[in-house]
Amino acid sequence: MKKPSKAQKKAINHLSGPAQIIAGPGSGKTFTIIQRILYLIQYYHVRPDKILVITYTKAAANEMKEPLEHANAPSGVCFGTFHSICYYILKKSACIGENSLIKEVEKRKLLQIILGNQGLATKSNYESVSLLLNMISYTKNVPDYCLSKDLQSNSLFSAEEILAVKEEYNRHLREQKMIDFDDMITECLNLLSANREILNFYREMFHYIMADEFQDINMPQYQILKLLAYPKNNLFVVGDDDQAIYGFRGASPDIMKRFTDDFPDGKQIMLTENYRSGQKIVSLAGSVISGNKERFIKQFYPIREGGNVVVSCFDTRKDEELQIIRELSKLDNEILCNTALLLRTNMEVIQYTELLKDAGISIKETVGSKTDIFHSFIMKDITAFLSYLYFGNKRSDLIYFMNKPNRFFTRMALPYEQVLPEQMEKYYRKNPQMTAEVKKFFAHLKIASNLKPVLAVAFFRKTLGYDRYLQEKAGDLNEFKQLQKHTDSIQQCFASYSVGMDLKEFIYLQAEKAEEQMNDTENCDGVRVLTMHSSKGLEFVRVYLPDVNDGVIPSRNIQTPKELEEERRLLYVAMTRARDDLFIYYTKERGRKISRYLENEMIQKMV
């Protein structure tokens, strides 16, 4: 067994009272948690079943269980995510039944009905419902959140509409004695706050509580932790404020600072020795993150010397892509399997995956990369088209695709929820050119409605011009080819669709099937292509960060100081995934510049 550092030993030996462990990248966080569990059991003789360990994912829980089994530690330690623990408490307290969790497909159906009830049927397409689900989820996870102008800037809904839909949605769940994923937390908090007997039962059950990834929790989760830990307050939280990148889910790194206010007698232990990355990588990443003002000030100590950092500028994105292909083509299989490309968005992941496949470079596909097609804008466009053909010629569906490519049709020409072509012709009766365009468009839709779904999609692409729309949307020919391949996959997906099947449920089941196949057949060889968000918790020998341009990271949509700090943390997380080699690429195409996070004079000297 490796010998713990001085800081790790201090955390491992901690017995009672609150403690906050600030665990930087590569600092041996998981090792420290495991050793502390063993120390509590073997040296302090704490019963294993009195220890609760809350992890961010099931995978993280399994990662901790295995070493405990190898160490022959007595079984009984309770591991679980926040949601699984809360679900357990609610079930055991008879607040919910075995099948009380509403399924994703049921949530979408329910929201579509509610939107119709509220007179918002035109906003019931897939994308609008997805947006609404995210906003309802956010308001549940951030109870004191007011629907601000910032959130509404890209929204189809007003604050009043969101609150009205949310109220009816929650009322329906209560009537049916069901909960959604977010309710697990809020309902559990309400139960523990209102029922002293149940609260005391779980306080007695868990004398020692450990929470991993503490920077990613939200306020209701934090309140549950405090309730369960009181009055012993044997609360041991581990996290890194510099790696808080889930603000869009309601997580708040401010809670880490609040912990020190709520528990002024608690210990704070800094794990800032980096065992993962070479010295140059640690120094550069440290300089980048030091630009954030709202953080615990800390000094990073790289244990390993060396580390290679390369920052390169390219005239065009095409040049950048060719360089990445050249670099990856030279790598032997062992290094390639320990290499990652980290991108800002899912769309970029899809594009680079196709690009590398075309170049003959092996890709280690993950569940996320395989199932991305089911959540893409292309899938939503095609779903709206098929829904229009087979489910009542709805206005909300037609609006979604009628101007892809742009036919300059206006919504004003569609006065009713069920589309009547003659109404649209009537609107354009004084414009012979547009009248002819309308007649041609609806004639094509009639032909498509008599085709098998997979052929209807092909008709949508070629005859109705959707591929032309994709070409206009793409930045260049290469991106267009990637979008076409993406659309090919979606078209093939509908080969197994029969008219009459619920479209949303079909897509949901197809995504589940793809995920199961990936779990069974996930290949071991090849480079990983991931978003920066999904790279958190992983590490690689070699990391490429393409498109580190201002407008990409930070995104051009980011405005507030708080959002800008989170984007900086996201870049920091991506950089600190690298052990030996870090390649940062950007382009000067169309006047673009390197990310502002790398413009600092001191950083420029380092690179």
XYZ file of C-alpha atoms in Angstrom:
607
model
C 0.000 0.000 0.000
C 1.291 3.459 -0.869
C 2.297 5.721 1.991
C -0.059 8.692 2.462
C 1.275 12.242 2.347
C 1.196 14.424 5.446
C -2.044 16.120 4.343
C -3.651 12.817 3.345
C -2.700 11.279 6.693
C -4.298 14.184 8.537
C -7.546 13.601 6.634
C -7.401 9.806 7.054
C -6.883 10.075 10.832
C -9.752 12.511 11.333
C -12.290 10.935 13.697
C -15.059 13.246 14.830
C -16.553 16.616 14.059
C -16.879 18.367 10.690
C -14.058 18.355 8.160
C -13.774 19.788 4.680
C -11.133 18.237 2.428
C -10.147 20.408 -0.543
C -8.892 17.793 -3.003
C -7.248 19.170 -6.138
C -6.801 17.217 -9.401
C -4.681 14.086 -9.041
C -4.373 14.560 -5.276
C -5.367 11.013 -4.306
C -8.905 11.881 -3.257
C -10.350 8.369 -3.683
C -7.361 6.802 -1.914
C -7.854 9.185 1.021
C -11.571 8.397 1.352
C -10.959 4.626 1.238
C -8.176 4.825 3.797
C -10.306 6.936 6.099
C -13.098 4.337 5.961
C -10.568 1.608 6.834
C -9.131 3.742 9.623
C -12.564 4.344 11.173
C -13.273 0.591 11.159
C -9.874 -0.852 12.061
C -8.404 1.750 14.411
C -11.420 3.574 15.850
C -13.604 0.411 15.864
C -16.556 2.126 14.219
C -19.198 -0.341 13.054
C -19.248 -0.400 9.219
C -23.042 -0.066 9.120
C -22.748 3.259 10.948
C -20.834 4.767 8.010
C -22.635 6.425 5.074
C -20.606 7.318 1.973
C -22.379 9.489 -0.598
C -20.848 9.500 -4.076
C -21.756 11.432 -7.202
C -22.213 8.330 -9.374
C -22.741 4.582 -8.977
C -19.409 4.035 -10.730
C -17.614 6.071 -8.056
C -19.259 3.979 -5.327
C -18.091 0.751 -7.006
C -14.591 2.200 -7.368
C -14.451 2.597 -3.574
C -16.076 -0.724 -2.666
C -13.532 -2.836 -4.537
C -10.405 -1.774 -2.560
C -12.329 -2.252 0.695
C -13.097 -5.833 -0.315
C -9.439 -6.430 -1.220
C -8.435 -5.105 2.198
C -10.781 -7.670 3.789
C -12.639 -4.881 5.573
C -15.858 -5.953 7.320
C -18.857 -5.398 5.044
C -21.733 -3.113 5.888
C -20.615 0.370 4.828
C -23.531 2.062 3.048
C -22.608 3.538 -0.331
C -25.020 5.451 -2.534
C -25.692 8.535 -4.593
C -27.820 11.330 -3.119
C -30.751 10.193 -5.223
C -30.487 6.519 -4.291
C -30.186 7.320 -0.562
C -33.181 9.671 -0.678
C -35.214 7.169 -2.690
C -34.401 4.503 -0.080
C -35.508 6.760 2.793
C -38.767 7.678 1.031
C -39.600 4.026 0.268
C -38.738 2.783 3.762
C -40.859 5.551 5.249
C -43.807 4.449 3.075
C -43.938 7.870 1.375
C -43.733 6.273 -2.063
C -44.259 2.822 -3.563
C -41.957 0.552 -5.544
C -42.902 2.010 -8.946
C -43.412 5.627 -7.997
C -40.659 7.139 -10.161
C -42.128 8.619 -13.343
C -40.367 7.531 -16.541
C -38.850 9.992 -18.986
C -41.334 9.143 -21.743
C -44.242 9.593 -19.300
C -42.919 12.996 -18.201
C -42.846 14.196 -21.787
C -46.376 12.962 -22.499
C -47.636 14.633 -19.326
C -45.999 17.970 -20.175
C -47.434 17.909 -23.698
C -50.924 17.434 -22.221
C -50.367 20.218 -19.691
C -49.119 22.583 -22.391
C -52.329 21.900 -24.297
C -54.370 22.540 -21.146
C -52.583 25.860 -20.696
C -53.247 26.934 -24.280
C -49.593 26.364 -25.217
C -50.006 23.435 -27.613
C -47.844 25.180 -30.213
C -44.923 24.871 -27.779
C -45.242 21.120 -27.242
C -42.550 19.926 -29.669
C -39.619 17.827 -28.472
C -37.152 20.689 -28.104
C -39.591 22.927 -26.203
C -40.541 20.128 -23.819
C -36.834 19.394 -23.224
C -36.227 23.042 -22.396
C -39.211 23.084 -20.058
C -38.066 19.903 -18.278
C -34.631 21.459 -17.694
C -36.130 24.659 -16.301
C -38.539 22.833 -13.985
C -35.632 20.693 -12.785
C -33.521 23.788 -12.148
C -36.221 25.466 -10.072
C -36.574 22.305 -7.964
C -32.844 22.064 -7.323
C -32.452 25.759 -6.540
C -35.467 26.518 -4.309
C -34.759 30.224 -3.865
C -34.200 30.727 -7.590
C -36.273 33.376 -9.328
C -36.813 32.881 -13.052
C -34.595 35.711 -14.172
C -34.177 37.428 -17.500
C -30.839 35.635 -17.905
C -32.494 32.216 -17.989
C -35.374 33.390 -20.117
C -33.165 34.949 -22.784
C -33.129 31.701 -24.801
C -36.529 30.526 -23.650
C -39.821 30.030 -25.445
C -41.673 30.418 -22.156
C -42.366 33.299 -19.832
C -41.772 32.951 -16.081
C -45.541 32.858 -15.530
C -45.971 30.047 -18.070
C -43.185 27.980 -16.519
C -44.592 28.347 -13.014
C -48.138 27.519 -14.167
C -46.968 24.384 -15.997
C -44.760 23.375 -13.063
C -47.674 23.750 -10.629
C -49.986 21.564 -12.741
C -47.174 19.048 -13.344
C -46.477 18.727 -9.602
C -50.192 18.498 -8.818
C -50.587 15.599 -11.239
C -47.591 13.779 -9.708
C -49.074 14.199 -6.219
C -52.479 12.905 -7.364
C -50.877 9.840 -8.934
C -48.543 9.391 -5.920
C -45.500 9.658 -8.178
C -42.259 11.610 -8.074
C -39.645 12.598 -10.598
C -35.865 12.417 -10.251
C -35.564 15.867 -8.666
C -38.402 15.190 -6.230
C -36.358 12.450 -4.590
C -34.219 15.163 -3.007
C -36.892 17.748 -2.174
C -39.410 15.183 -0.863
C -36.753 13.566 1.304
C -35.751 16.976 2.668
C -39.392 17.786 3.428
C -39.840 14.426 5.171
C -36.743 14.767 7.349
C -37.588 18.382 8.198
C -41.178 17.564 9.199
C -40.852 14.160 10.864
C -38.537 14.185 13.872
C -39.012 10.446 14.509
C -37.840 9.445 11.023
C -34.998 11.959 11.153
C -33.756 10.572 14.484
C -33.969 7.023 13.119
C -31.510 7.861 10.305
C -29.325 9.970 12.570
C -28.945 6.903 14.766
C -28.347 4.697 11.735
C -25.493 6.830 10.354
C -22.976 8.203 12.855
C -20.332 9.040 10.237
C -21.227 10.671 6.931
C -18.806 11.203 4.056
C -19.745 13.113 0.902
C -17.610 12.976 -2.239
C -17.640 15.623 -5.042
C -18.945 18.135 -2.532
C -18.506 21.003 -4.999
C -21.275 19.496 -7.158
C -24.097 19.390 -4.602
C -27.016 21.800 -4.490
C -28.669 23.497 -1.526
C -31.389 20.878 -0.800
C -28.713 18.157 -0.773
C -26.566 20.206 1.589
C -29.530 20.720 3.908
C -30.120 16.953 4.006
C -26.467 16.396 4.921
C -26.682 18.871 7.784
C -29.939 17.382 9.083
C -28.574 13.833 9.089
C -25.234 14.798 10.644
C -26.643 16.870 13.532
C -25.892 16.922 16.463
C -22.686 14.839 16.200
C -21.711 16.681 13.014
C -19.370 13.876 11.976
C -19.563 15.237 8.463
C -16.542 14.630 6.227
C -16.897 16.360 2.840
C -14.440 16.078 -0.029
C -14.398 18.334 -3.075
C -12.591 20.965 -5.080
C -14.117 24.382 -5.652
C -11.889 24.722 -8.741
C -13.671 21.759 -10.353
C -17.262 22.960 -9.872
C -18.652 22.793 -13.426
C -22.321 21.846 -13.010
C -23.977 25.188 -12.312
C -26.518 24.449 -15.061
C -27.781 21.564 -12.887
C -28.219 23.747 -9.828
C -24.920 22.835 -8.182
C -23.258 25.678 -6.321
C -19.551 25.880 -5.374
C -20.593 28.629 -2.940
C -21.729 25.823 -0.627
C -18.069 24.934 -0.029
C -17.477 28.413 1.369
C -20.719 28.251 3.305
C -19.506 25.036 4.976
C -16.752 26.956 6.761
C -19.345 29.478 8.013
C -21.805 26.801 9.140
C -19.083 24.787 10.883
C -16.540 27.342 12.159
C -14.925 24.696 14.375
C -14.515 22.282 11.463
C -11.145 21.324 10.035
C -10.135 22.298 6.530
C -7.425 20.140 4.964
C -5.889 20.968 1.589
C -4.787 18.100 -0.673
C -2.847 20.086 -3.238
C -0.091 17.623 -4.142
C -0.699 16.512 -7.724
C 0.419 12.913 -8.333
C -1.057 12.828 -11.844
C 0.314 15.570 -14.070
C 3.833 16.667 -14.892
C 5.141 19.914 -13.395
C 4.630 22.066 -16.517
C 1.000 20.999 -16.862
C 0.301 21.655 -13.175
C 1.942 25.092 -13.358
C 0.018 26.173 -16.445
C -3.314 24.905 -15.097
C -2.615 26.602 -11.754
C -1.935 29.909 -13.488
C -5.169 29.627 -15.470
C -7.402 28.879 -12.476
C -5.758 31.567 -10.347
C -7.625 34.085 -12.529
C -10.847 33.226 -10.692
C -11.678 35.455 -7.744
C -14.327 33.307 -5.995
C -12.196 30.386 -4.789
C -10.093 29.091 -1.928
C -6.542 30.294 -2.458
C -4.195 27.321 -2.719
C -0.677 26.418 -3.805
C -0.256 23.410 -6.111
C 2.636 20.975 -5.615
C 3.421 18.702 -8.587
C 5.070 15.466 -7.462
C 6.178 14.523 -10.963
C 8.720 16.524 -12.929
C 8.461 17.256 -16.638
C 5.171 17.345 -18.422
C 4.939 18.611 -21.973
C 2.714 21.555 -22.942
C 2.298 22.561 -26.592
C 0.174 25.555 -27.622
C -0.306 25.905 -31.389
C -2.171 28.374 -33.589
C -3.553 27.391 -37.011
C -4.765 29.517 -39.906
C -7.942 27.467 -40.317
C -9.854 24.800 -38.478
C -9.082 22.443 -41.349
C -5.356 22.892 -40.649
C -6.000 22.203 -36.981
C -7.909 18.998 -37.769
C -5.185 17.759 -40.146
C -2.546 18.313 -37.453
C -4.561 16.277 -34.935
C -4.966 13.466 -37.474
C -1.216 13.508 -38.223
C -0.383 13.415 -34.507
C -2.791 10.592 -33.697
C -1.734 8.557 -36.733
C 1.825 8.408 -35.369
C 0.835 6.984 -31.968
C 1.156 3.301 -31.164
C -1.964 1.541 -29.893
C -0.963 1.683 -26.223
C -0.553 5.479 -26.221
C -3.626 5.977 -28.447
C -5.738 4.116 -25.877
C -4.490 6.597 -23.266
C -5.202 9.672 -25.376
C -8.252 11.944 -25.326
C -9.688 14.776 -27.397
C -11.758 17.025 -25.143
C -14.317 19.335 -26.767
C -16.655 22.028 -25.491
C -19.940 20.678 -26.934
C -21.618 17.394 -27.868
C -21.893 18.547 -31.478
C -18.113 18.949 -31.680
C -17.703 15.454 -30.221
C -19.882 14.040 -33.003
C -17.968 15.969 -35.674
C -14.513 14.937 -34.442
C -15.602 11.321 -33.991
C -16.669 11.136 -37.642
C -13.550 12.999 -38.758
C -11.203 10.566 -37.014
C -13.145 7.510 -38.195
C -12.835 8.742 -41.776
C -9.082 9.074 -41.252
C -8.907 5.443 -40.085
C -8.094 6.290 -36.462
C -9.505 3.934 -33.848
C -12.110 5.491 -31.543
C -13.073 4.206 -28.129
C -16.782 4.865 -28.297
C -18.642 5.484 -25.075
C -22.335 5.189 -24.314
C -22.634 8.974 -24.535
C -21.071 9.243 -27.973
C -23.223 6.407 -29.316
C -26.515 7.765 -28.008
C -25.935 11.448 -28.790
C -27.922 11.073 -32.027
C -31.113 10.547 -30.040
C -30.821 14.010 -28.490
C -29.527 15.972 -31.478
C -31.280 18.797 -33.320
C -31.429 16.562 -36.409
C -33.378 13.883 -34.545
C -35.770 16.567 -33.265
C -36.328 17.941 -36.793
C -36.994 14.499 -38.260
C -39.239 13.533 -35.336
C -41.352 16.670 -35.893
C -41.629 15.818 -39.618
C -42.794 12.250 -38.959
C -45.119 13.388 -36.183
C -46.753 15.810 -38.634
C -47.217 13.086 -41.255
C -48.599 10.393 -38.967
C -50.180 12.177 -35.996
C -52.758 14.723 -37.090
C -50.938 17.373 -39.149
C -50.255 19.491 -36.070
C -49.248 23.124 -36.419
C -46.581 22.804 -33.688
C -44.857 20.031 -35.680
C -45.030 21.845 -39.013
C -43.602 25.068 -37.574
C -40.596 23.074 -36.397
C -39.434 22.003 -39.885
C -41.306 24.028 -42.523
C -38.454 26.535 -42.948
C -35.615 24.001 -43.044
C -34.504 25.057 -45.650
C -36.019 28.500 -45.488
C -39.218 28.821 -47.536
C -40.119 32.099 -45.823
C -43.373 30.619 -44.528
C -44.846 32.540 -41.609
C -46.645 31.115 -38.568
C -49.363 33.719 -39.160
C -50.497 31.643 -42.150
C -51.380 28.769 -39.789
C -54.289 29.908 -37.586
C -55.361 26.464 -36.314
C -53.626 23.662 -34.424
C -54.614 21.230 -37.187
C -52.995 22.453 -40.375
C -55.288 23.095 -43.351
C -53.288 23.746 -46.560
C -56.101 25.880 -47.987
C -55.748 28.258 -45.012
C -52.098 28.786 -45.864
C -52.970 29.290 -49.528
C -55.603 31.818 -48.484
C -52.996 33.777 -46.487
C -50.761 34.043 -49.591
C -53.628 34.489 -52.103
C -52.232 37.829 -53.321
C -48.777 36.352 -53.874
C -48.834 33.836 -56.780
C -45.208 32.797 -56.226
C -45.785 31.907 -52.557
C -49.125 30.245 -53.364
C -47.327 27.968 -55.832
C -44.648 27.225 -53.206
C -47.308 26.318 -50.633
C -49.115 23.975 -53.078
C -45.859 22.268 -54.024
C -44.843 21.891 -50.346
C -48.121 20.280 -49.266
C -48.193 18.045 -52.338
C -44.797 16.729 -51.258
C -46.030 16.206 -47.694
C -48.975 14.186 -49.015
C -46.617 11.936 -50.987
C -44.387 11.500 -47.911
C -47.356 10.517 -45.724
C -47.922 7.436 -47.903
C -44.310 6.249 -47.661
C -42.744 3.910 -45.120
C -41.100 5.961 -42.321
C -37.518 5.264 -43.392
C -38.390 6.264 -47.000
C -40.280 9.315 -45.746
C -37.073 10.456 -44.001
C -35.129 9.992 -47.237
C -37.828 12.018 -49.058
C -37.557 14.728 -46.362
C -33.829 14.952 -46.915
C -33.683 14.916 -50.706
C -36.993 16.134 -52.126
C -37.969 18.539 -49.333
C -34.386 19.805 -49.084
C -33.364 19.038 -45.505
C -29.863 18.042 -46.628
C -29.605 21.452 -48.299
C -30.534 23.036 -44.972
C -27.745 21.062 -43.271
C -25.275 22.237 -45.907
C -26.263 25.856 -45.242
C -25.990 25.295 -41.488
C -22.554 23.639 -41.687
C -19.464 25.802 -41.449
C -17.621 23.947 -44.198
C -17.786 20.867 -46.449
C -16.181 18.630 -43.846
C -18.759 19.572 -41.212
C -21.560 19.028 -43.736
C -20.317 15.499 -44.454
C -20.279 14.772 -40.735
C -23.839 16.064 -40.358
C -24.901 13.901 -43.292
C -23.412 10.803 -41.647
C -25.199 11.707 -38.451
C -28.457 11.977 -40.417
C -27.765 8.648 -42.143
C -27.637 6.977 -38.706
C -30.942 8.565 -37.711
C -32.581 7.569 -40.996
C -31.481 3.962 -40.460
C -32.906 4.087 -36.950
C -36.399 4.566 -38.424
C -36.127 1.378 -40.501
C -37.617 -0.431 -37.497
C -40.355 2.147 -36.862
C -43.958 1.271 -37.755
C -46.644 3.907 -38.302
C -48.808 4.187 -35.199
C -46.049 3.617 -32.647
C -45.540 6.473 -30.193
C -42.620 8.424 -31.667
C -41.183 9.706 -28.396
C -41.369 6.281 -26.803
C -39.797 4.686 -29.899
C -36.824 7.066 -29.735
C -36.484 6.572 -25.980
C -36.444 2.761 -26.423
C -33.956 3.014 -29.292
C -31.636 5.096 -27.084
C -31.933 2.523 -24.280
C -31.169 -0.279 -26.739
C -28.090 1.556 -28.055
C -26.889 2.104 -24.480
C -27.290 -1.593 -23.664
C -25.375 -2.546 -26.811
C -22.576 -0.162 -25.887
C -22.376 -1.624 -22.383
C -22.065 -5.095 -23.912
C -19.702 -4.316 -26.763
C -17.760 -1.176 -25.803
C -14.394 -1.480 -27.513
C -11.207 -1.091 -25.510
C -8.961 0.331 -28.200
C -8.672 3.818 -29.531
C -8.628 7.493 -28.671
C -11.405 8.885 -26.468
C -13.449 11.802 -27.833
C -15.370 13.481 -25.005
C -16.878 16.745 -23.872
C -14.932 18.620 -21.216
C -17.798 18.009 -18.806
C -17.789 14.248 -19.273
C -13.993 14.055 -18.867
C -14.242 15.014 -15.191
C -12.821 12.289 -12.975
C -10.813 10.731 -15.832
C -7.121 10.949 -16.693
C -5.033 10.289 -19.804
C -1.362 10.169 -20.770
C -2.005 12.610 -23.614
C -4.782 15.199 -23.977
C -5.692 17.350 -26.989
C -7.825 20.467 -26.513
C -8.851 21.710 -29.989
C -10.625 25.023 -30.602
C -9.488 26.749 -27.419
C -10.763 30.007 -28.884
C -12.615 32.876 -27.315
C -16.258 32.320 -28.139
C -15.821 28.572 -27.654
C -14.323 28.577 -24.164
C -15.767 30.755 -22.749
C -18.818 30.290 -24.956
C -20.031 33.408 -26.738
C -23.338 32.999 -24.856
C -21.639 33.394 -21.473
C -22.027 36.869 -19.998
C -22.091 37.043 -16.191
C -18.944 36.976 -13.998
C -20.240 33.817 -12.296
C -20.690 32.026 -15.615
C -17.271 33.172 -16.822
C -15.652 31.712 -13.706
C -17.405 28.385 -14.297
C -16.133 28.317 -17.891
C -12.604 28.920 -16.575
C -13.055 25.993 -14.175
C -14.204 23.850 -17.094
C -10.995 24.595 -19.015
C -8.997 23.879 -15.847
C -10.694 20.480 -15.473
C -9.896 19.645 -19.109
C -6.241 20.651 -18.761
C -5.716 18.641 -15.577
C -6.848 15.388 -17.226
C -3.381 15.167 -18.849
C -0.556 13.224 -17.204
C 2.373 13.704 -19.605
C 1.360 15.677 -22.704
C -1.109 18.534 -23.120
C -1.792 19.996 -26.581
C -3.789 23.234 -26.719
C -4.835 24.244 -30.232
C -6.667 27.320 -31.500
C -7.263 28.999 -34.862
C -7.131 32.561 -36.166
C -9.715 31.899 -38.884
C -12.246 34.774 -39.253
C -10.361 36.928 -36.769
C -10.655 34.442 -33.907
C -8.329 34.654 -30.901
C -7.050 32.321 -28.235
C -9.273 31.951 -25.173
C -9.047 34.947 -22.860
C -8.120 32.476 -20.101
C -4.775 31.933 -21.829
C -4.058 35.552 -22.734
C -2.409 36.391 -19.410
C 1.188 37.586 -19.869
C 2.566 35.114 -17.341
C 0.755 32.246 -19.047
C 2.073 33.334 -22.444
C 5.645 33.123 -21.102
C 5.015 29.611 -19.838
C 3.747 28.339 -23.178
